[in-house]
């Protein structure tokens, strides 16, 4: 009996040690976050082992989570759900059943996942789109853009843009009884990147006559120029999205060449020729003082031009919307930006909010001091993380008021 008890105690201690992750004090329900983090961490370890053994690509293993969370399109009493294609791009369509006297509003949504994982059919994204459609009585188009490593930049952007441009045609909007003056693009993380890039591109596309009413960017990834912002430093080892994983996502977006990932890790991937772009992400002037406290800004250390010549995508505003000029930002629709304090991408959102306001774009910036990356999508039932429910309610309320 004593030996069994001892074995149990040792096993329990080892499991607890593995699950435990240091969590900021102001994060509610820390054990829930630790458990989710342990699942992600375990999958990451399996992915690393599989890749080293030559059994599978790292991202292909991470996609197992998307597969496990996949839900077939299922209609309910409030929403009709179908999978279809817009201009050859897979989308999941959510059509509200509630009667309406006039035309409906619509949301084009791009899921997150670092451009490499995720699916519009995942339980979390299905739940978010379903709730959006039902609560706002809105048509929701959740876009299933193609993913890296099989497809590299700019395929993800082109899929997102093609689906958006197709939907914005008057005949298509009319088919779904959508008001052409009440369409929004939205997305989280990598999807927030795509939403921002699509909104910028639509401004300059003379073929698109129906313009966006709004854009909503949920902890968006908006630049690859400086991967050592204060938020990257402070949250380098935060659960769910660490600095190393974000850099892995960024590099895989463009190539499997490890030299780009290594250069990004040391923050020496931008050549001097493109040094002028740093003005767009200079956190010493664009971040609020409270986020700069304890950090000293140093100018960029430039890298070899070879990587930029080989993989120019990381200097392209379609991949890094923060690199757009003032002229390209001016005229963007009213914008909602959600940032989380405990997130490597926090400062990307702050920088974009500052730059948009500087050119006269109306910005609602919600910052969650107790938030972390992915908080909003970890909500599929009433018992899930309280911070996620709060952030989702805030996002939907903004849409209700501005769309």
Short mmCIF file of C-alpha atoms in Angstrom, two decimals:
data_model
loop_
_atom_site.label_atom_id
_atom_site.label_comp_id
_atom_site.label_asym_id
_atom_site.label_seq_id
_atom_site.Cartn_x
_atom_site.Cartn_y
_atom_site.Cartn_z
CA UNK A 1 0.00 0.00 0.00
CA UNK A 2 2.82 2.38 0.93
CA UNK A 3 4.66 1.76 -2.34
CA UNK A 4 1.49 2.35 -4.38
CA UNK A 5 0.79 5.58 -2.52
CA UNK A 6 4.36 6.73 -3.09
CA UNK A 7 4.13 5.96 -6.82
CA UNK A 8 0.83 7.81 -7.03
CA UNK A 9 2.30 10.85 -5.27
CA UNK A 10 5.35 10.88 -7.53
CA UNK A 11 3.20 10.52 -10.67
CA UNK A 12 0.82 13.25 -9.46
CA UNK A 13 3.74 15.57 -8.72
CA UNK A 14 5.26 15.01 -12.16
CA UNK A 15 1.95 15.65 -13.92
CA UNK A 16 1.33 18.77 -11.84
CA UNK A 17 4.85 19.99 -12.59
CA UNK A 18 4.30 19.49 -16.32
CA UNK A 19 0.92 21.22 -16.31
CA UNK A 20 2.05 24.17 -14.20
CA UNK A 21 3.00 27.34 -16.03
CA UNK A 22 3.64 30.72 -14.43
CA UNK A 23 0.51 32.80 -15.02
CA UNK A 24 0.21 36.55 -14.36
CA UNK A 25 -1.63 37.28 -11.12
CA UNK A 26 -4.45 39.23 -12.75
CA UNK A 27 -5.51 36.35 -15.02
CA UNK A 28 -8.71 34.75 -13.75
CA UNK A 29 -9.12 30.97 -13.65
CA UNK A 30 -5.36 30.34 -14.07
CA UNK A 31 -5.68 26.56 -13.89
CA UNK A 32 -7.92 26.49 -16.92
CA UNK A 33 -5.29 28.41 -18.85
CA UNK A 34 -2.57 26.06 -17.54
CA UNK A 35 -4.50 23.01 -18.71
CA UNK A 36 -5.02 24.49 -22.18
CA UNK A 37 -1.36 25.47 -22.28
CA UNK A 38 -0.33 21.92 -21.36
CA UNK A 39 -2.33 20.54 -24.28
CA UNK A 40 -0.72 23.01 -26.69
CA UNK A 41 2.73 22.35 -25.24
CA UNK A 42 2.31 18.57 -25.51
CA UNK A 43 1.24 18.86 -29.13
CA UNK A 44 4.24 21.12 -29.77
CA UNK A 45 6.62 18.53 -28.30
CA UNK A 46 5.09 15.80 -30.45
CA UNK A 47 5.39 18.06 -33.51
CA UNK A 48 9.06 18.74 -32.80
CA UNK A 49 9.81 15.05 -32.36
CA UNK A 50 7.92 14.08 -35.52
CA UNK A 51 9.75 16.72 -37.55
CA UNK A 52 13.19 15.71 -36.26
CA UNK A 53 12.46 12.08 -37.06
CA UNK A 54 11.32 13.04 -40.54
CA UNK A 55 7.82 11.72 -39.93
CA UNK A 56 5.81 14.90 -40.44
CA UNK A 57 6.05 18.65 -40.78
CA UNK A 58 5.71 20.55 -37.50
CA UNK A 59 2.60 22.41 -38.67
CA UNK A 60 0.94 19.26 -39.98
CA UNK A 61 1.05 17.85 -36.45
CA UNK A 62 -0.39 21.06 -34.99
CA UNK A 63 -3.25 20.73 -37.48
CA UNK A 64 -4.37 17.63 -35.55
CA UNK A 65 -5.95 20.05 -33.07
CA UNK A 66 -7.97 21.65 -35.86
CA UNK A 67 -9.08 18.22 -37.02
CA UNK A 68 -10.05 17.19 -33.49
CA UNK A 69 -12.12 20.36 -33.05
CA UNK A 70 -13.77 20.22 -36.48
CA UNK A 71 -17.56 20.41 -36.66
CA UNK A 72 -19.58 19.60 -39.76
CA UNK A 73 -21.88 22.41 -40.92
CA UNK A 74 -25.00 22.01 -38.79
CA UNK A 75 -27.98 24.32 -38.83
CA UNK A 76 -30.00 25.11 -35.69
CA UNK A 77 -33.19 26.96 -34.81
CA UNK A 78 -31.49 30.35 -35.31
CA UNK A 79 -28.98 29.93 -38.15
CA UNK A 80 -28.67 27.98 -41.40
CA UNK A 81 -25.07 26.78 -41.85
CA UNK A 82 -23.59 25.54 -45.12
CA UNK A 83 -20.17 25.03 -46.67
CA UNK A 84 -19.75 26.53 -50.13
CA UNK A 85 -17.22 28.43 -52.26
CA UNK A 86 -16.81 32.08 -53.17
CA UNK A 87 -14.65 32.58 -56.25
CA UNK A 88 -13.11 29.15 -55.71
CA UNK A 89 -12.34 29.80 -52.03
CA UNK A 90 -13.94 27.58 -49.39
CA UNK A 91 -16.23 29.44 -46.98
CA UNK A 92 -18.67 28.49 -44.25
CA UNK A 93 -21.85 30.51 -44.57
CA UNK A 94 -24.09 31.42 -41.62
CA UNK A 95 -27.54 32.77 -42.58
CA UNK A 96 -29.86 33.96 -39.79
CA UNK A 97 -33.42 32.62 -39.76
CA UNK A 98 -34.89 35.56 -37.87
CA UNK A 99 -37.22 37.60 -40.10
CA UNK A 100 -36.15 41.14 -40.95
CA UNK A 101 -38.03 44.00 -42.55
CA UNK A 102 -35.00 45.40 -44.36
CA UNK A 103 -31.60 44.22 -45.55
CA UNK A 104 -29.16 42.51 -43.23
CA UNK A 105 -25.62 43.42 -42.25
CA UNK A 106 -22.73 41.04 -42.93
CA UNK A 107 -19.37 40.04 -41.49
CA UNK A 108 -16.51 38.49 -43.46
CA UNK A 109 -14.47 36.60 -40.85
CA UNK A 110 -10.92 35.22 -41.14
CA UNK A 111 -9.86 32.66 -38.52
CA UNK A 112 -6.54 32.73 -36.69
CA UNK A 113 -3.83 30.09 -36.54
CA UNK A 114 -0.59 31.70 -37.65
CA UNK A 115 -1.42 31.24 -41.37
CA UNK A 116 -0.60 27.56 -40.81
CA UNK A 117 -3.38 25.99 -38.74
CA UNK A 118 -7.05 26.57 -37.98
CA UNK A 119 -10.33 26.05 -39.79
CA UNK A 120 -13.64 27.85 -40.07
CA UNK A 121 -15.20 24.57 -38.99
CA UNK A 122 -13.38 24.42 -35.65
CA UNK A 123 -15.78 24.41 -32.71
CA UNK A 124 -14.58 27.81 -31.45
CA UNK A 125 -14.92 29.56 -34.82
CA UNK A 126 -18.23 27.88 -35.58
CA UNK A 127 -19.51 29.09 -32.20
CA UNK A 128 -18.30 32.66 -32.73
CA UNK A 129 -19.78 32.90 -36.24
CA UNK A 130 -23.04 31.28 -35.14
CA UNK A 131 -23.42 33.67 -32.22
CA UNK A 132 -22.52 36.67 -34.40
CA UNK A 133 -25.12 35.69 -36.98
CA UNK A 134 -27.83 35.05 -34.42
CA UNK A 135 -27.21 38.04 -32.15
CA UNK A 136 -26.73 40.60 -34.93
CA UNK A 137 -29.18 38.98 -37.37
CA UNK A 138 -26.24 39.13 -39.78
CA UNK A 139 -24.89 37.04 -42.62
CA UNK A 140 -21.47 35.69 -41.62
CA UNK A 141 -18.97 34.43 -44.17
CA UNK A 142 -16.18 32.51 -42.42
CA UNK A 143 -13.37 32.10 -44.93
CA UNK A 144 -11.32 28.90 -45.12
CA UNK A 145 -8.22 30.26 -46.81
CA UNK A 146 -5.45 27.83 -47.74
CA UNK A 147 -2.65 27.29 -45.22
CA UNK A 148 1.13 27.06 -44.99
CA UNK A 149 3.34 25.10 -45.28
CA UNK A 150 1.57 23.67 -48.33
CA UNK A 151 0.70 27.16 -49.55
CA UNK A 152 2.96 30.16 -48.89
CA UNK A 153 2.33 33.88 -48.93
CA UNK A 154 0.58 35.50 -50.76
CA UNK A 155 -1.90 32.61 -51.21
CA UNK A 156 -3.59 33.22 -47.84
CA UNK A 157 -4.07 36.90 -48.61
CA UNK A 158 -5.24 36.19 -52.16
CA UNK A 159 -7.85 33.71 -50.90
CA UNK A 160 -9.10 36.19 -48.30
CA UNK A 161 -9.22 38.98 -50.85
CA UNK A 162 -10.87 36.92 -53.59
CA UNK A 163 -13.64 35.76 -51.27
CA UNK A 164 -14.18 39.30 -49.98
CA UNK A 165 -14.26 40.88 -53.44
CA UNK A 166 -16.69 38.23 -54.67
CA UNK A 167 -19.04 38.77 -51.74
CA UNK A 168 -18.98 42.56 -52.16
CA UNK A 169 -20.47 42.33 -55.65
CA UNK A 170 -23.94 43.89 -55.69
CA UNK A 171 -25.56 40.79 -57.20
CA UNK A 172 -24.09 38.55 -54.46
CA UNK A 173 -25.07 40.91 -51.65
CA UNK A 174 -28.55 41.05 -53.12
CA UNK A 175 -28.70 37.25 -53.26
CA UNK A 176 -28.16 37.10 -49.49
CA UNK A 177 -30.29 40.19 -48.73
CA UNK A 178 -27.29 42.11 -47.40
CA UNK A 179 -27.18 45.90 -47.16
CA UNK A 180 -24.14 46.96 -49.28
CA UNK A 181 -23.45 49.79 -46.82
CA UNK A 182 -23.22 47.47 -43.80
CA UNK A 183 -20.40 44.99 -44.47
CA UNK A 184 -17.46 44.43 -42.12
CA UNK A 185 -14.23 42.43 -42.25
CA UNK A 186 -12.99 40.85 -39.03
CA UNK A 187 -10.48 38.30 -37.80
CA UNK A 188 -8.31 37.21 -34.91
CA UNK A 189 -4.53 36.87 -34.80
CA UNK A 190 -3.40 35.88 -38.33
CA UNK A 191 -7.02 36.43 -39.37
CA UNK A 192 -6.78 39.97 -38.01
CA UNK A 193 -3.76 40.42 -40.25
CA UNK A 194 -5.77 39.28 -43.27
CA UNK A 195 -8.73 41.50 -42.37
CA UNK A 196 -6.46 44.55 -42.12
CA UNK A 197 -4.69 43.72 -45.38
CA UNK A 198 -7.99 43.12 -47.20
CA UNK A 199 -9.39 46.43 -45.94
CA UNK A 200 -6.31 48.28 -47.23
CA UNK A 201 -6.43 46.59 -50.63
CA UNK A 202 -10.15 47.25 -51.09
CA UNK A 203 -9.51 50.98 -50.75
CA UNK A 204 -7.40 51.05 -53.89
CA UNK A 205 -9.40 48.57 -55.97
CA UNK A 206 -11.46 50.59 -58.45
CA UNK A 207 -13.45 47.49 -59.41
CA UNK A 208 -15.03 47.33 -55.94
CA UNK A 209 -17.90 49.78 -55.69
CA UNK A 210 -19.34 48.56 -52.37
CA UNK A 211 -17.00 49.64 -49.60
CA UNK A 212 -16.58 48.38 -46.05
CA UNK A 213 -18.53 49.89 -43.19
CA UNK A 214 -16.06 48.70 -40.53
CA UNK A 215 -13.14 46.43 -39.68
CA UNK A 216 -12.61 44.51 -36.42
CA UNK A 217 -9.13 43.26 -35.56
CA UNK A 218 -8.80 40.87 -32.62
CA UNK A 219 -5.24 40.71 -31.22
CA UNK A 220 -3.94 41.02 -34.81
CA UNK A 221 -0.45 40.12 -36.08
CA UNK A 222 0.49 43.16 -38.15
CA UNK A 223 4.25 43.29 -38.69
CA UNK A 224 7.39 41.18 -38.98
CA UNK A 225 9.87 44.05 -39.06
CA UNK A 226 10.65 44.24 -35.33
CA UNK A 227 10.18 41.00 -33.42
CA UNK A 228 11.63 42.43 -30.25
CA UNK A 229 8.91 44.92 -29.31
CA UNK A 230 8.30 45.28 -25.55
CA UNK A 231 5.36 42.86 -25.80
CA UNK A 232 7.58 40.24 -27.44
CA UNK A 233 10.08 40.67 -24.61
CA UNK A 234 7.55 40.66 -21.75
CA UNK A 235 5.46 37.76 -23.04
CA UNK A 236 8.12 35.62 -24.65
CA UNK A 237 7.12 32.56 -22.62
CA UNK A 238 3.41 33.16 -22.13
CA UNK A 239 1.13 30.14 -22.60
CA UNK A 240 -0.68 29.55 -25.90
CA UNK A 241 1.52 31.82 -28.05
CA UNK A 242 5.19 32.17 -27.14
CA UNK A 243 7.66 34.35 -29.00
CA UNK A 244 9.36 31.31 -30.54
CA UNK A 245 6.05 29.88 -31.80
CA UNK A 246 5.00 33.23 -33.29
CA UNK A 247 8.33 33.46 -35.11
CA UNK A 248 7.85 29.91 -36.35
CA UNK A 249 4.43 30.85 -37.71
CA UNK A 250 5.83 33.97 -39.39
CA UNK A 251 8.72 32.16 -41.03
CA UNK A 252 6.54 29.27 -42.23
CA UNK A 253 4.23 31.80 -43.86
CA UNK A 254 7.05 32.52 -46.32
CA UNK A 255 9.35 29.49 -46.39
CA UNK A 256 10.56 26.34 -44.64
CA UNK A 257 14.12 27.65 -44.96
CA UNK A 258 15.42 27.66 -41.35
CA UNK A 259 17.78 30.55 -42.09
CA UNK A 260 14.86 32.98 -42.17
CA UNK A 261 13.58 31.72 -38.83
CA UNK A 262 17.05 32.02 -37.33
CA UNK A 263 17.42 35.58 -38.60
CA UNK A 264 13.98 36.49 -37.26
CA UNK A 265 14.84 35.00 -33.87
CA UNK A 266 17.87 37.29 -33.59
CA UNK A 267 15.83 40.15 -35.12
CA UNK A 268 18.46 40.62 -37.85
CA UNK A 269 16.36 39.77 -40.90
CA UNK A 270 15.76 43.25 -42.38
CA UNK A 271 18.48 44.65 -44.69
CA UNK A 272 19.64 48.27 -44.46
CA UNK A 273 18.02 49.03 -47.82
CA UNK A 274 14.63 48.73 -46.12
CA UNK A 275 15.59 50.57 -42.96
CA UNK A 276 13.15 53.40 -43.72
CA UNK A 277 10.26 51.05 -42.94
CA UNK A 278 11.13 51.05 -39.24
CA UNK A 279 9.45 54.45 -38.92
CA UNK A 280 6.13 52.63 -39.21
CA UNK A 281 6.85 50.35 -36.21
CA UNK A 282 9.02 52.64 -34.07
CA UNK A 283 7.61 51.82 -30.65
CA UNK A 284 9.60 54.60 -28.97
CA UNK A 285 7.23 57.12 -30.57
CA UNK A 286 4.09 55.08 -31.25
CA UNK A 287 3.51 53.20 -27.99
CA UNK A 288 2.02 54.81 -24.86
CA UNK A 289 4.52 55.57 -22.09
CA UNK A 290 3.22 52.87 -19.75
CA UNK A 291 4.09 50.14 -22.26
CA UNK A 292 7.58 51.54 -22.87
CA UNK A 293 8.45 51.67 -19.16
CA UNK A 294 11.50 49.53 -18.39
CA UNK A 295 12.50 49.24 -22.04
CA UNK A 296 15.16 51.16 -23.94
CA UNK A 297 14.70 51.62 -27.66
CA UNK A 298 17.73 50.87 -29.81
CA UNK A 299 17.87 51.28 -33.54
CA UNK A 300 17.57 48.24 -35.80
CA UNK A 301 20.49 45.91 -36.44
CA UNK A 302 20.35 45.17 -40.12
CA UNK A 303 20.84 41.78 -41.70
CA UNK A 304 21.96 40.39 -45.01
CA UNK A 305 19.96 41.47 -48.08
CA UNK A 306 19.97 37.87 -49.32
CA UNK A 307 16.93 36.79 -47.28
CA UNK A 308 14.85 39.80 -48.29
CA UNK A 309 15.71 39.20 -51.93
CA UNK A 310 14.78 35.53 -51.63
CA UNK A 311 11.65 36.02 -49.48
CA UNK A 312 10.45 39.59 -50.08
CA UNK A 313 7.03 38.82 -48.63
CA UNK A 314 7.94 39.84 -45.10
CA UNK A 315 8.42 43.42 -46.35
CA UNK A 316 5.09 43.48 -48.19
CA UNK A 317 2.14 45.38 -46.62
CA UNK A 318 -0.13 42.52 -47.68
CA UNK A 319 1.74 40.41 -45.12
CA UNK A 320 2.51 43.27 -42.73
CA UNK A 321 -0.30 45.87 -42.80
CA UNK A 322 1.62 48.13 -40.40
CA UNK A 323 4.04 48.88 -43.25
CA UNK A 324 1.34 50.74 -45.18
CA UNK A 325 1.97 54.44 -45.71
CA UNK A 326 -0.22 57.18 -44.24
CA UNK A 327 -1.82 57.63 -47.66
CA UNK A 328 -2.73 53.92 -47.73
CA UNK A 329 -4.28 54.10 -44.25
CA UNK A 330 -6.27 57.26 -44.80
CA UNK A 331 -9.85 56.44 -45.70
CA UNK A 332 -10.02 53.10 -43.87
CA UNK A 333 -13.39 52.45 -42.18
CA UNK A 334 -14.09 52.79 -38.44
CA UNK A 335 -11.92 50.23 -36.70
CA UNK A 336 -12.21 48.04 -33.61
CA UNK A 337 -8.93 46.72 -32.18
CA UNK A 338 -8.72 44.29 -29.28
CA UNK A 339 -5.36 43.81 -27.57
CA UNK A 340 -4.40 41.70 -24.56
CA UNK A 341 -1.76 42.64 -22.02
CA UNK A 342 -0.23 39.16 -21.83
CA UNK A 343 0.29 38.65 -25.56
CA UNK A 344 3.35 38.94 -27.80
CA UNK A 345 1.14 40.67 -30.38
CA UNK A 346 -0.12 43.33 -27.97
CA UNK A 347 2.08 46.10 -29.33
CA UNK A 348 1.15 45.42 -32.96
CA UNK A 349 -2.41 46.45 -32.12
CA UNK A 350 -1.29 49.51 -30.17
CA UNK A 351 0.97 50.66 -33.01
CA UNK A 352 -1.81 50.29 -35.56
CA UNK A 353 -4.32 52.13 -33.38
CA UNK A 354 -1.89 55.06 -33.03
CA UNK A 355 -1.17 55.22 -36.74
CA UNK A 356 -4.84 54.98 -37.74
CA UNK A 357 -5.87 57.76 -35.36
CA UNK A 358 -3.06 59.93 -36.70
CA UNK A 359 -4.66 59.90 -40.17
CA UNK A 360 -8.19 60.45 -38.91
CA UNK A 361 -9.58 56.91 -38.85
CA UNK A 362 -12.10 56.44 -35.99
CA UNK A 363 -10.67 53.77 -33.68
CA UNK A 364 -12.20 51.92 -30.74
CA UNK A 365 -9.32 50.26 -28.93
CA UNK A 366 -10.27 47.79 -26.22
CA UNK A 367 -7.35 46.60 -24.12
CA UNK A 368 -7.77 43.66 -21.74
CA UNK A 369 -5.31 43.96 -18.86
CA UNK A 370 -6.16 40.38 -17.84
CA UNK A 371 -6.24 39.04 -21.40
CA UNK A 372 -3.93 36.65 -23.22
CA UNK A 373 -3.61 35.52 -26.83
CA UNK A 374 -6.57 33.45 -27.95
CA UNK A 375 -8.76 34.46 -25.00
CA UNK A 376 -11.79 35.34 -27.11
CA UNK A 377 -11.95 32.09 -29.06
CA UNK A 378 -11.65 29.81 -26.02
CA UNK A 379 -15.38 30.22 -25.57
CA UNK A 380 -17.79 27.50 -26.67
CA UNK A 381 -19.95 27.06 -23.54
CA UNK A 382 -21.04 29.03 -20.43
CA UNK A 383 -18.41 27.30 -18.29
CA UNK A 384 -15.47 28.51 -20.36
CA UNK A 385 -13.05 31.30 -19.44
CA UNK A 386 -14.82 34.36 -18.05
CA UNK A 387 -12.42 36.75 -19.77
CA UNK A 388 -13.30 35.17 -23.12
CA UNK A 389 -17.03 35.69 -22.58
CA UNK A 390 -16.40 39.33 -21.63
CA UNK A 391 -14.23 40.01 -24.67
CA UNK A 392 -16.65 38.30 -27.05
CA UNK A 393 -19.53 40.35 -25.65
CA UNK A 394 -17.52 43.56 -26.11
CA UNK A 395 -16.65 42.67 -29.70
CA UNK A 396 -20.25 41.83 -30.59
CA UNK A 397 -21.55 44.97 -28.89
CA UNK A 398 -19.19 47.10 -30.99
CA UNK A 399 -20.40 45.39 -34.17
CA UNK A 400 -23.98 45.93 -33.14
CA UNK A 401 -23.36 49.66 -32.63
CA UNK A 402 -21.11 50.33 -35.64
CA UNK A 403 -22.31 47.98 -38.37
#
